C-alpha positions as a Markdown table, in Angstrom:
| # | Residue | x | y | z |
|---|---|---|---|---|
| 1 | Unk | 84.6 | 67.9 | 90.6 |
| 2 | Unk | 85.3 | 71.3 | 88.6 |
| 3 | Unk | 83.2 | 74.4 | 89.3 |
| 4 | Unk | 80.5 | 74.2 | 87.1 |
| 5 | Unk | 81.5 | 76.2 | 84.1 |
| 6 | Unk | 85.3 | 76.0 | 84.2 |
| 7 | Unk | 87.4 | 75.2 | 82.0 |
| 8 | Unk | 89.6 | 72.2 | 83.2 |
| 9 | Unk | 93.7 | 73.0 | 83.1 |
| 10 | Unk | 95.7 | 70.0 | 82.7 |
| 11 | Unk | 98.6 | 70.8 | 84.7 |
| 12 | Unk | 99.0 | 70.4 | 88.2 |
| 13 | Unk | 101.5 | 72.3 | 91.0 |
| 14 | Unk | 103.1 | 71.9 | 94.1 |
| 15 | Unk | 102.4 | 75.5 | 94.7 |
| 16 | Unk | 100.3 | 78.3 | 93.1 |
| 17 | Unk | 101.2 | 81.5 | 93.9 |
| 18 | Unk | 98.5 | 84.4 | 93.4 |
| 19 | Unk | 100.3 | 87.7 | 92.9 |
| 20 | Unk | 103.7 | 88.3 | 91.2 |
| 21 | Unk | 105.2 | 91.3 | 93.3 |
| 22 | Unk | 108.1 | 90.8 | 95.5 |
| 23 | Unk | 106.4 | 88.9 | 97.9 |
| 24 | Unk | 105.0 | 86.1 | 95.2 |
| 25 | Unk | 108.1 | 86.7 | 93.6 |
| 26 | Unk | 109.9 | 85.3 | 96.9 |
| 27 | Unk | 107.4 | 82.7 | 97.0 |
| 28 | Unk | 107.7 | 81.2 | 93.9 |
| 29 | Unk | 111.7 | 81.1 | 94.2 |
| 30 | Unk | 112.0 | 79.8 | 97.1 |
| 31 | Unk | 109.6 | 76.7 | 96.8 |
| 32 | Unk | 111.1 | 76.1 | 93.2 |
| 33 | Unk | 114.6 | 76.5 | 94.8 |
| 34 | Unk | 113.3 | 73.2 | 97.2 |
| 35 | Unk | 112.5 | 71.4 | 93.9 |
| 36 | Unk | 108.0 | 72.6 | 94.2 |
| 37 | Unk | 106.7 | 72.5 | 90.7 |
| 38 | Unk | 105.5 | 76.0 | 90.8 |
| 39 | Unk | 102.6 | 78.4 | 89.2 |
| 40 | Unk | 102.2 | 81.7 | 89.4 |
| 41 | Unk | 99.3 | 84.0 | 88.3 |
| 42 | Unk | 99.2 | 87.7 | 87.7 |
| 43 | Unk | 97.7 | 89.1 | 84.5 |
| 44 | Unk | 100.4 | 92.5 | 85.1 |
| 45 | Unk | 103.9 | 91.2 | 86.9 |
| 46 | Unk | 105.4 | 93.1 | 89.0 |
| 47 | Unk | 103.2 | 96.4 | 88.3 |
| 48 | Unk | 102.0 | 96.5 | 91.6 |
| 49 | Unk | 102.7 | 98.1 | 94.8 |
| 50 | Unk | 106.3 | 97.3 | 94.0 |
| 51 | Unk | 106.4 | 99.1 | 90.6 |
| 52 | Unk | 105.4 | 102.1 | 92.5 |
| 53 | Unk | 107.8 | 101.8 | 95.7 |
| 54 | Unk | 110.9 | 103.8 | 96.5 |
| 55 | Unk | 112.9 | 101.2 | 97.7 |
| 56 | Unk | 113.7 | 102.6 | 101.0 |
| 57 | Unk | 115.1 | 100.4 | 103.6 |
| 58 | Unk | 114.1 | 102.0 | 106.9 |
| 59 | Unk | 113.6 | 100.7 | 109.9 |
| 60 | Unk | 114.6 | 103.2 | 111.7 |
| 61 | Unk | 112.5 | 106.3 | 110.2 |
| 62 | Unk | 109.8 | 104.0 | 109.4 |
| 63 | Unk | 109.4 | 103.9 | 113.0 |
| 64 | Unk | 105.8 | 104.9 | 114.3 |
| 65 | Unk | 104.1 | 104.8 | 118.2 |
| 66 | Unk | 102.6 | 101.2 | 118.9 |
| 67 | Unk | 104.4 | 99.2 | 116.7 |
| 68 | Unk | 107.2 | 97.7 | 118.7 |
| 69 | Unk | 106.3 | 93.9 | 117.0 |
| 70 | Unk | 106.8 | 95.9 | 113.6 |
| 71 | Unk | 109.7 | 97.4 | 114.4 |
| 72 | Unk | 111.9 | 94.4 | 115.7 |
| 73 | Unk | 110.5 | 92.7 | 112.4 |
| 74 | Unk | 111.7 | 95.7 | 110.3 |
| 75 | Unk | 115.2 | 96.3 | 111.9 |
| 76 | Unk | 115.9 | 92.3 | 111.4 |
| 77 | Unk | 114.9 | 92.5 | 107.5 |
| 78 | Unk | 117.4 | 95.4 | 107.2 |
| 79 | Unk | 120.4 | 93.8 | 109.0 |
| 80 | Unk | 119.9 | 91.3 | 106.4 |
| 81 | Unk | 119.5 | 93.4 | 103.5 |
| 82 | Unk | 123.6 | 93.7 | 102.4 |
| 83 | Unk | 123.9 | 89.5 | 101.9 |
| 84 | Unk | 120.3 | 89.3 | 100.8 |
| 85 | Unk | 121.1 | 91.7 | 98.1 |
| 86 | Unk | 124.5 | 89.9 | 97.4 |
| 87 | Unk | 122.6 | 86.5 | 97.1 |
| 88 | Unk | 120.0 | 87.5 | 94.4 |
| 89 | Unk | 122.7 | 90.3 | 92.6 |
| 90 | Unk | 124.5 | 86.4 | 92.5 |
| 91 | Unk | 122.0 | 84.8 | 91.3 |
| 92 | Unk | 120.4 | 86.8 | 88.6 |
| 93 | Unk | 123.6 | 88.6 | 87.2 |
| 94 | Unk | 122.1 | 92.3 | 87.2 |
| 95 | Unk | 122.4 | 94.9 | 90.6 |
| 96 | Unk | 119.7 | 95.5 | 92.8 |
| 97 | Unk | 120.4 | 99.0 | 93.8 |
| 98 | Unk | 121.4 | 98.6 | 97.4 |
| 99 | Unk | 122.9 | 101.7 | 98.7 |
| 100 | Unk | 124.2 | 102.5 | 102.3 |
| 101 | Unk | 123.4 | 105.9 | 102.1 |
| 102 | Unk | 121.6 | 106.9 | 105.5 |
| 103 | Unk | 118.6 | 108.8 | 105.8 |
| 104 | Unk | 118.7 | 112.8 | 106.6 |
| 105 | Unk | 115.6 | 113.9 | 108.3 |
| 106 | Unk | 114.5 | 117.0 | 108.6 |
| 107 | Unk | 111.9 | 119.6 | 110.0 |
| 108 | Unk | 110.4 | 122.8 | 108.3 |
| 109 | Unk | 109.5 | 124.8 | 110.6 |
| 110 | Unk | 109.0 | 125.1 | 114.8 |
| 111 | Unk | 106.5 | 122.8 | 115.2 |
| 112 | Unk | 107.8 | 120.5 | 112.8 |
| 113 | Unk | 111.0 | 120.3 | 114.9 |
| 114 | Unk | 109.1 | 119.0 | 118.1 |
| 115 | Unk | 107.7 | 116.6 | 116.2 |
| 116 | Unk | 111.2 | 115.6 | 115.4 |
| 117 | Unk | 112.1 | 115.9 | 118.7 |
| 118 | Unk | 109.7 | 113.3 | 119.7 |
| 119 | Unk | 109.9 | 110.8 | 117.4 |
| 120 | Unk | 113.9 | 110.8 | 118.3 |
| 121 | Unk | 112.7 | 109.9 | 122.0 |
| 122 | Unk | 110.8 | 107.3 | 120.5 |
| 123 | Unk | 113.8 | 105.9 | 118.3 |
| 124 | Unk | 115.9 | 106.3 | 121.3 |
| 125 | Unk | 113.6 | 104.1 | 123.2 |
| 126 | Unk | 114.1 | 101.3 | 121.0 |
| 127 | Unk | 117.8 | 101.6 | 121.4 |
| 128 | Unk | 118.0 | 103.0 | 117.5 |
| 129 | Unk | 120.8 | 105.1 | 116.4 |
| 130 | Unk | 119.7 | 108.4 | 115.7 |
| 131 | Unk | 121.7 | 112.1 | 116.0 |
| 132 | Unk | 120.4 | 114.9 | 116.4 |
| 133 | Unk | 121.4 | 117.6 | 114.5 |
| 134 | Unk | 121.1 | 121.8 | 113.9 |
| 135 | Unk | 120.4 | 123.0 | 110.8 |
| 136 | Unk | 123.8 | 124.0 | 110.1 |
| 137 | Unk | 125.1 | 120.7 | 110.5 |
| 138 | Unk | 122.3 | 119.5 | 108.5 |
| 139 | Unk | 123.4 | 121.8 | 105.5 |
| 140 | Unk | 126.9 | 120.5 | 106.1 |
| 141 | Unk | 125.6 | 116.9 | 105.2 |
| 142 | Unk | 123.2 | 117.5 | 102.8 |
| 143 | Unk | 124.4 | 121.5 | 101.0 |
| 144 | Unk | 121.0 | 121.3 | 99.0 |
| 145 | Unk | 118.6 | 121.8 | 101.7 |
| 146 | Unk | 116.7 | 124.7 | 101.3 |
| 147 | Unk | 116.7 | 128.0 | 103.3 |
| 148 | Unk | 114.0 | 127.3 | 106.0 |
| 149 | Unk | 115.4 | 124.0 | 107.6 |
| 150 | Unk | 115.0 | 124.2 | 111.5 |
| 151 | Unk | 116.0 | 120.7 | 113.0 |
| 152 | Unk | 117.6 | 117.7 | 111.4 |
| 153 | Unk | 118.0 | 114.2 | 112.3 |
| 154 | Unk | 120.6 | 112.0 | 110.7 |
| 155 | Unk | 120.1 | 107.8 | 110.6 |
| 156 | Unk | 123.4 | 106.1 | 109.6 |
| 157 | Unk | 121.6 | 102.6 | 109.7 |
| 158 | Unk | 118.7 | 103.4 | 107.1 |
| 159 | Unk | 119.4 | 102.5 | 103.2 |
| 160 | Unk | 117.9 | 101.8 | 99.8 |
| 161 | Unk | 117.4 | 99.4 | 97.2 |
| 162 | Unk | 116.0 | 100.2 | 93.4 |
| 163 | Unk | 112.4 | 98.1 | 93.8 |
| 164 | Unk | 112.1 | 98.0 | 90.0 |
| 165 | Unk | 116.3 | 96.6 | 89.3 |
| 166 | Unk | 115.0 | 94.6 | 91.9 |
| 167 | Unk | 111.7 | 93.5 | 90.4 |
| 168 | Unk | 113.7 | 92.7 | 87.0 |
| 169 | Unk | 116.2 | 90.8 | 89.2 |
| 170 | Unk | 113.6 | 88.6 | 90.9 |
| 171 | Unk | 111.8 | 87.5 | 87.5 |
| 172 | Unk | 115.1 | 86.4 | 86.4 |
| 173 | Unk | 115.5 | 84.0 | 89.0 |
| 174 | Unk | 111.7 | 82.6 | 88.7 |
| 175 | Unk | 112.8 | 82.1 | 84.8 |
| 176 | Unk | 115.6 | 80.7 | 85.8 |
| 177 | Unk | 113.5 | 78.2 | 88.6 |
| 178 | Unk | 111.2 | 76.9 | 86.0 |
| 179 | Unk | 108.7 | 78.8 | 87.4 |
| 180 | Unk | 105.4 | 78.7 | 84.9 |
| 181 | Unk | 103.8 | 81.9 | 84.3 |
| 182 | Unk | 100.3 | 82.6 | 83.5 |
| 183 | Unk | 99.4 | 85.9 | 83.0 |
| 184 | Unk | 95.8 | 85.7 | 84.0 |
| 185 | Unk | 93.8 | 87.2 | 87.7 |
| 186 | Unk | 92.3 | 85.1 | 90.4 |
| 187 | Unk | 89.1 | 84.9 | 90.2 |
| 188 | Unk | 87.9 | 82.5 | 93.0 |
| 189 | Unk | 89.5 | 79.9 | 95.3 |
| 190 | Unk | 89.0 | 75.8 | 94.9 |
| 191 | Unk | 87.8 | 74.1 | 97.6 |
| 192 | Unk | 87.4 | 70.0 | 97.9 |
| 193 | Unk | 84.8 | 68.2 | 99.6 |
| 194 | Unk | 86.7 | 68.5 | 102.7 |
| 195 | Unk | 87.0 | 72.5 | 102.9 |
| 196 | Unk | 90.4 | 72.6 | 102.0 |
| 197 | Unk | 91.5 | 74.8 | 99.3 |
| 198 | Unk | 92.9 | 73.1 | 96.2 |
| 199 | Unk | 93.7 | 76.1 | 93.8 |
| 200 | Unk | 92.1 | 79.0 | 92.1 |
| 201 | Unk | 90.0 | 79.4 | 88.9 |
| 202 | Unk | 91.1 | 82.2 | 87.1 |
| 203 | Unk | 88.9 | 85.0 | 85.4 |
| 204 | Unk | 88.8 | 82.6 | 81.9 |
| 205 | Unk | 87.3 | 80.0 | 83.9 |
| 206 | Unk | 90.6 | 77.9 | 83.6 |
| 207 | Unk | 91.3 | 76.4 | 86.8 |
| 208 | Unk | 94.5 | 75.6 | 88.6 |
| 209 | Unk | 95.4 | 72.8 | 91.0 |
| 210 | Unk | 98.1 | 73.0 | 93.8 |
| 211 | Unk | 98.9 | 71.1 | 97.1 |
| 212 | Unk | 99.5 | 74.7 | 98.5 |
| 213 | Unk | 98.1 | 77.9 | 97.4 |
| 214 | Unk | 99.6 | 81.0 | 98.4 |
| 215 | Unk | 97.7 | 84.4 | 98.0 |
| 216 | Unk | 100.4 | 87.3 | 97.3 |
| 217 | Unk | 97.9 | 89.1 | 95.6 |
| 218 | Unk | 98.0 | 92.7 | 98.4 |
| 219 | Unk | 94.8 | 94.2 | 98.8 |
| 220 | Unk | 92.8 | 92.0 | 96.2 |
| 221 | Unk | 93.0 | 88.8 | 98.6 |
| 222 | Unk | 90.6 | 90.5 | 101.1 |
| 223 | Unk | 87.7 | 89.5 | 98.1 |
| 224 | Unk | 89.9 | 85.9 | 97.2 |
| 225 | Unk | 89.1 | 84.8 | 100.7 |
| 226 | Unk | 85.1 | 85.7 | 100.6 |
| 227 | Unk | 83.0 | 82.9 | 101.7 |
| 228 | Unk | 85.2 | 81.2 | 103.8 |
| 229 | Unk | 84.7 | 81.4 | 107.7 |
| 230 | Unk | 87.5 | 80.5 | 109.3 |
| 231 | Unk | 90.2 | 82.8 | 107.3 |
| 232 | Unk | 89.6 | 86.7 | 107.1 |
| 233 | Unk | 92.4 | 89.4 | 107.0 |
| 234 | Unk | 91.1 | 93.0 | 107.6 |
| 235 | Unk | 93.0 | 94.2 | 105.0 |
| 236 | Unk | 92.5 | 97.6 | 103.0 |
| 237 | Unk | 93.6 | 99.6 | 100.4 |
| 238 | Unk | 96.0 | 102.9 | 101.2 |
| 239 | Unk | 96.7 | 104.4 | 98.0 |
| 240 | Unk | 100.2 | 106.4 | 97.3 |
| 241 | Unk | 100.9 | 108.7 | 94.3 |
| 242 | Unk | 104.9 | 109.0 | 94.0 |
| 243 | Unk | 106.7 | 111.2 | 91.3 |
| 244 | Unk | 109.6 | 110.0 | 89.6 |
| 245 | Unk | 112.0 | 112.8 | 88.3 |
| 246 | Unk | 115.5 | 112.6 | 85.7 |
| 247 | Unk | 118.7 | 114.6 | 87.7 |
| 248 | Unk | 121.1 | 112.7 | 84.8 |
| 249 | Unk | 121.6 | 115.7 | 83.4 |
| 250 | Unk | 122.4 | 117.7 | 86.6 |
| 251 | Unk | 125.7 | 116.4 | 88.3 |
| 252 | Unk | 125.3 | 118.0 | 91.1 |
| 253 | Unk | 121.7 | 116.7 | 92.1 |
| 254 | Unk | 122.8 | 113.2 | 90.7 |
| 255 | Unk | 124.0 | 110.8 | 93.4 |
| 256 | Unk | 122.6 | 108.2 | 96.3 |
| 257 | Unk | 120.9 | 110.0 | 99.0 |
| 258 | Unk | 117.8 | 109.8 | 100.9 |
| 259 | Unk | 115.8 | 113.1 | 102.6 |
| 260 | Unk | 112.9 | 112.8 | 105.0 |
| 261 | Unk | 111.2 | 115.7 | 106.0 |
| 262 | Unk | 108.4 | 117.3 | 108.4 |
| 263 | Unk | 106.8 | 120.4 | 106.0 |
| 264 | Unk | 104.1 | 121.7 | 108.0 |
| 265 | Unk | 103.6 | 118.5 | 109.8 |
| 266 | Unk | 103.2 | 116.7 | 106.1 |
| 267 | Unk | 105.7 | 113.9 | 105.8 |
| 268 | Unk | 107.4 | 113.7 | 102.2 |
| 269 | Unk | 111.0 | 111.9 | 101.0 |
| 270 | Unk | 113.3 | 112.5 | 98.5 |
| 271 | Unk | 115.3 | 109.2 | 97.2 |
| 272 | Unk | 118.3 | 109.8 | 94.9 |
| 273 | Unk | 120.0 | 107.3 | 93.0 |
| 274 | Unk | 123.4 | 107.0 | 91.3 |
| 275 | Unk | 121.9 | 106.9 | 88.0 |
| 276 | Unk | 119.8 | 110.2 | 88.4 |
| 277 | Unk | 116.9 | 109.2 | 89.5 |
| 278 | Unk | 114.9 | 110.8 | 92.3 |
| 279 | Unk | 112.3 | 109.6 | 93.9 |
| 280 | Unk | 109.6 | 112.0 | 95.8 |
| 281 | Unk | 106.4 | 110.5 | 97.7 |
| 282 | Unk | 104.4 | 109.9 | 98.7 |
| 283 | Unk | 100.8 | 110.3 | 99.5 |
| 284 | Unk | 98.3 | 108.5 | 101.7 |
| 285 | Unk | 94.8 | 108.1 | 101.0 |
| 286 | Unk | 92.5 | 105.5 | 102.3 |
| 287 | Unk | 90.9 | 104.6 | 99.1 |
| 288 | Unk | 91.9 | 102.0 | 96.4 |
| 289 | Unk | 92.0 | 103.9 | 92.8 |
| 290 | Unk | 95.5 | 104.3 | 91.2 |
| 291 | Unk | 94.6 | 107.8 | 89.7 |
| 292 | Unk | 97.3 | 110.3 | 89.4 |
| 293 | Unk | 95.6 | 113.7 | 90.8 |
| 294 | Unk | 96.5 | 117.2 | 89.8 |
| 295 | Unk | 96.5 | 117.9 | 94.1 |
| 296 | Unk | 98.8 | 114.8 | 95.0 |
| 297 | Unk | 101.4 | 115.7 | 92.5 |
| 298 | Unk | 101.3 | 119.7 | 93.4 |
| 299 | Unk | 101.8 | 118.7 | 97.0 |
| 300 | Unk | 104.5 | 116.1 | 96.8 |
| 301 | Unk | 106.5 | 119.0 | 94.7 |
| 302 | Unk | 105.5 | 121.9 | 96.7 |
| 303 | Unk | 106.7 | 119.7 | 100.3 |
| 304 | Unk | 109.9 | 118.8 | 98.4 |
| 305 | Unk | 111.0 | 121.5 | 97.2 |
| 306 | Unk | 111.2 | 123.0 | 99.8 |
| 307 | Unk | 113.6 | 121.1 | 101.4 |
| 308 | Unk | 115.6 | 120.5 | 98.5 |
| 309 | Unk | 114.6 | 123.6 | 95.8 |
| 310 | Unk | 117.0 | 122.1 | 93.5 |
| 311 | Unk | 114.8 | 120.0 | 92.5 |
| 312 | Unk | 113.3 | 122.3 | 90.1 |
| 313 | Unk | 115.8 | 121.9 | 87.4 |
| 314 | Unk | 115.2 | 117.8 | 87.4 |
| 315 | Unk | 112.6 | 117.1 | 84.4 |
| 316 | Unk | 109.0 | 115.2 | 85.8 |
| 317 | Unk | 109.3 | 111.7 | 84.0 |
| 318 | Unk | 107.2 | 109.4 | 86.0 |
| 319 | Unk | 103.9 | 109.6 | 87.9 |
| 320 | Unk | 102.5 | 106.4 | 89.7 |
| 321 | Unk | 99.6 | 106.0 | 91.8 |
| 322 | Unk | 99.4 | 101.8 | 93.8 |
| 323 | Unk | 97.3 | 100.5 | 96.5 |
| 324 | Unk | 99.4 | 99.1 | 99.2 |
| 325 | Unk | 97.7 | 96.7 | 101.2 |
| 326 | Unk | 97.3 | 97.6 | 105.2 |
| 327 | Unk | 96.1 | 96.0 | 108.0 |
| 328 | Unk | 94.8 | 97.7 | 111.4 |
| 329 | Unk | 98.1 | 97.2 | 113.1 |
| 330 | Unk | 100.3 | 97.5 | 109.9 |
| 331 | Unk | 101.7 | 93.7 | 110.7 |
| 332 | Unk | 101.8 | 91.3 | 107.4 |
| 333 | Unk | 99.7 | 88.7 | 107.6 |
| 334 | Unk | 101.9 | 85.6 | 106.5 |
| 335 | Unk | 101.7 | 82.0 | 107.3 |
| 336 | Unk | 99.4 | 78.9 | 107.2 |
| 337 | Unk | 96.1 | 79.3 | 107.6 |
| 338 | Unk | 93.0 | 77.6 | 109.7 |
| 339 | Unk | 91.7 | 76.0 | 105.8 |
| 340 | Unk | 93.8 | 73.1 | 104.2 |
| 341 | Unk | 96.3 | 74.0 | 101.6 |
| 342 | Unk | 96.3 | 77.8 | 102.1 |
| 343 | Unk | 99.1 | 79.9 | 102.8 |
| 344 | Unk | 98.5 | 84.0 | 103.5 |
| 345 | Unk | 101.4 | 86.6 | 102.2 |
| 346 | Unk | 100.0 | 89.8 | 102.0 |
| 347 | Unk | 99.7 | 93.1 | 104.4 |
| 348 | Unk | 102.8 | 94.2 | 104.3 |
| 349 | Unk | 101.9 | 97.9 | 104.0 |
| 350 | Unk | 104.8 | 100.1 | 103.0 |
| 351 | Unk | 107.3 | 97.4 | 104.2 |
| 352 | Unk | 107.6 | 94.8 | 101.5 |
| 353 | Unk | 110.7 | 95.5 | 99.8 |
| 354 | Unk | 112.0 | 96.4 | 103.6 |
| 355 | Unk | 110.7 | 92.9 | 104.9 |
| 356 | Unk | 112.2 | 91.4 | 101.7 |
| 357 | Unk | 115.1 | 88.8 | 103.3 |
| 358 | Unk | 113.1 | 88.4 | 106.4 |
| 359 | Unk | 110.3 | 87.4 | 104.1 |
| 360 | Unk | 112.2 | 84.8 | 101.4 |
| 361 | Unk | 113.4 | 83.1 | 105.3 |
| 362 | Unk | 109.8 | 82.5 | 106.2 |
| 363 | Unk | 108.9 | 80.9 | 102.7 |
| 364 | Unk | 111.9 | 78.9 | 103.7 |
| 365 | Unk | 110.5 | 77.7 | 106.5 |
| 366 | Unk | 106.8 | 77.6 | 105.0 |
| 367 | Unk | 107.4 | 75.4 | 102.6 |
| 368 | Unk | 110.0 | 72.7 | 104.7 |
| 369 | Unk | 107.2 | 72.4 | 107.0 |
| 370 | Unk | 109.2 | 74.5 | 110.1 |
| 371 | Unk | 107.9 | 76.9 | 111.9 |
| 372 | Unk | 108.6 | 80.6 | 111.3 |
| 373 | Unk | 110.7 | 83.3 | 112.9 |
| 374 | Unk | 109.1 | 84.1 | 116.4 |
| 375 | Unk | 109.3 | 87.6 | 115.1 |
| 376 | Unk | 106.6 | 86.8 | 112.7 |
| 377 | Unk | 104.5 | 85.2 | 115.3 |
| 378 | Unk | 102.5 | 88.5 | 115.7 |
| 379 | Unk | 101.8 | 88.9 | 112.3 |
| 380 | Unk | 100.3 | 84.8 | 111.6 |
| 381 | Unk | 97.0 | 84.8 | 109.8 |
| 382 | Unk | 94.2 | 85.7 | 111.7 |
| 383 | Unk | 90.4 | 84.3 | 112.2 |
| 384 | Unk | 87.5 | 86.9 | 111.0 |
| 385 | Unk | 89.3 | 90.5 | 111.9 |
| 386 | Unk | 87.1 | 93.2 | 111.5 |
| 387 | Unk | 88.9 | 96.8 | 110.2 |
């Protein structure tokens, strides 16, 4: 029977997908592409955590203590990345962004250099391909570093993609699936008399029906899955502010690069594209409000700057703060779950547009009833996790 209240919708899916970033986006394609009847709901498409990204695909730098699950997930996504990227550049007739460029890391200062120093060990312990280089053959590579560089590390293996050519690219293909569109938020889950969930009624009260019922929706399906016992996902919000800046105008700042650095033991990047964009982030603050603040854009310019000063003549076009949902050992949580007819996607931190082809693969497999990847068998949904 309907929730008492709601508004009755007369159309039922195969799937319903809750969230239209790249992850719902690869969702809703992939079932539609299997001939799934689709829905998906998201009152703001795409304006998300992957409105907001910088598109960098690195598994290598990305690389943190602890996280050796994470880390054969990430390096598997990227090695996929070049035919993913072909497959939906294919499909929806418009470029991605996908860029071999490698990533240039580099420290500040003394300290900063050990710290270098010992995340290379660790890189190196996972067999990843990492030189290390002096500041003179840093400059060589990258000529506008600043003055006070003092180590450099230089990762062949570690690209980009543009997240919002790919964001335009990915709602071409849904168009193209048949995929219905309602631009309206998730307010609760539908369950039957047997437990199993059987849709969502949305915040108009209108509800929708699906055999499957896949929550994309980041850190806002912690509060979707309230009330039920046997599905939890410790999930929280880890807000980043990133700056976008306009080099179209200066040819020699224009161009694909990517620059990681170590100021003062503060991470920051610089991402540069072809067209003159450049990409500087980004902050991260364990809260859940997308305010742009006066310090988080002082500091992201101060800490890039000074690796590249250049990057005062670039004008300040863009300023984004996004929650990106986390969870306590930065693993996505996606799969089937313990309830009936529901499906997790969500968690996947800073790593969504990374985890991108290994992602799509798993819907793949999701929705023709095989099981996944063993290198998502570490991140399956989980029963009642506590942050």
């Amino acid at each position: 029977m309907p929730a008492k209240g709601a508004r009755v919708g007369h159309d039922r899916s195969d799937v319903l997908v809750v969230g239209l970033g790249v992850v719902g986006a690869l969702a809703a394609w992939r079932a539609a592409e299997l001939g799934a009847r689709v829905t998906v709901l998201d009152p703001a498409p795409m304006a998300g955590s992957t409105y907001a990204a910088a598109g960098m695909i690195a598994p290598v730098t990305e690389t943190e203590f602890g996280e050796s699950d994470l880390v054969a997930l990430n390096l598997a996504a990227a090695a996929a990345w070049p035919g993913f990227a072909a497959e939906i550049e294919r499909r929806a007739g418009s470029a991605v962004g996908f860029s071999p460029t490698g990533v240039l890391v580099v420290a500040y200062d003394a300290d900063d250099a050990r710290e270098l120093a010992r995340l290379r060990d660790l890189q190196r312990s996972h067999d990843l391909d990492v030189t290390e280089l002096t500041a003179r053959q840093a400059r060589e590579r990258e000529p506008l570093l600043g003055p006070r560089i003092a180590a450099a590390t230089w990762v062949p293996h570690d690209h980009q993609v543009d997240p919002r050519r790919l964001a335009v690219a990915l709602r071409t293909i849904v168009d193209d699936c048949g995929v219905q569109l309602v631009h309206r938020a998730a307010d609760r889950l539908l369950l039957d008399g047997d437990g199993a969930v059987t849709g969502v009624v949305d915040d108009e009260g209108r509800e929708h029906r699906a055999g499957t019922t896949v929550l994309a929706a980041g850190a806002a399906t912690r509060w979707l899955l309230a009330g039920l016992d046997d599905v939890d996902v410790a999930l929280r919000p880890v807000k980043g502010q990133i700056l976008r800046l306009d080099a179209s105008h200066l040819p020699w700042l224009r161009g694909p690069r990517i620059v990681r650095g170590l100021v003062q033991h503060r991470p920051v990047y610089v991402v540069g594209r072809d067209d003159g964009e450049i990409v500087v982030g980004a902050t991260s603050e364990e809260r859940a409000d997308t305010d742009v603040t006066a310090g988080g854009v002082f500091a992201l310019l101060r800490d890039a700057r000074a690796l590249i000063p250049g990057l005062d003549e670039a004008r300040l076009v863009d300023l984004t703060a996004r929650s990106r949902p986390a969870t306590p050992d930065n693993l996505a949580r996606l799969g089937r779950t313990a309830r009936a007819g529901l499906v997790l996607a969500t968690g996947h931190y800073r790593h969504g547009v990374l985890q991108a082809p290994m992602t799509a693969a798993a819907f793949d497999d999701l929705f023709a009833g095989r099981d996944l990847d063993p290198l998502w068998t570490h991140a399956g949904p989980r029963p009642k996790e506590t942050a």
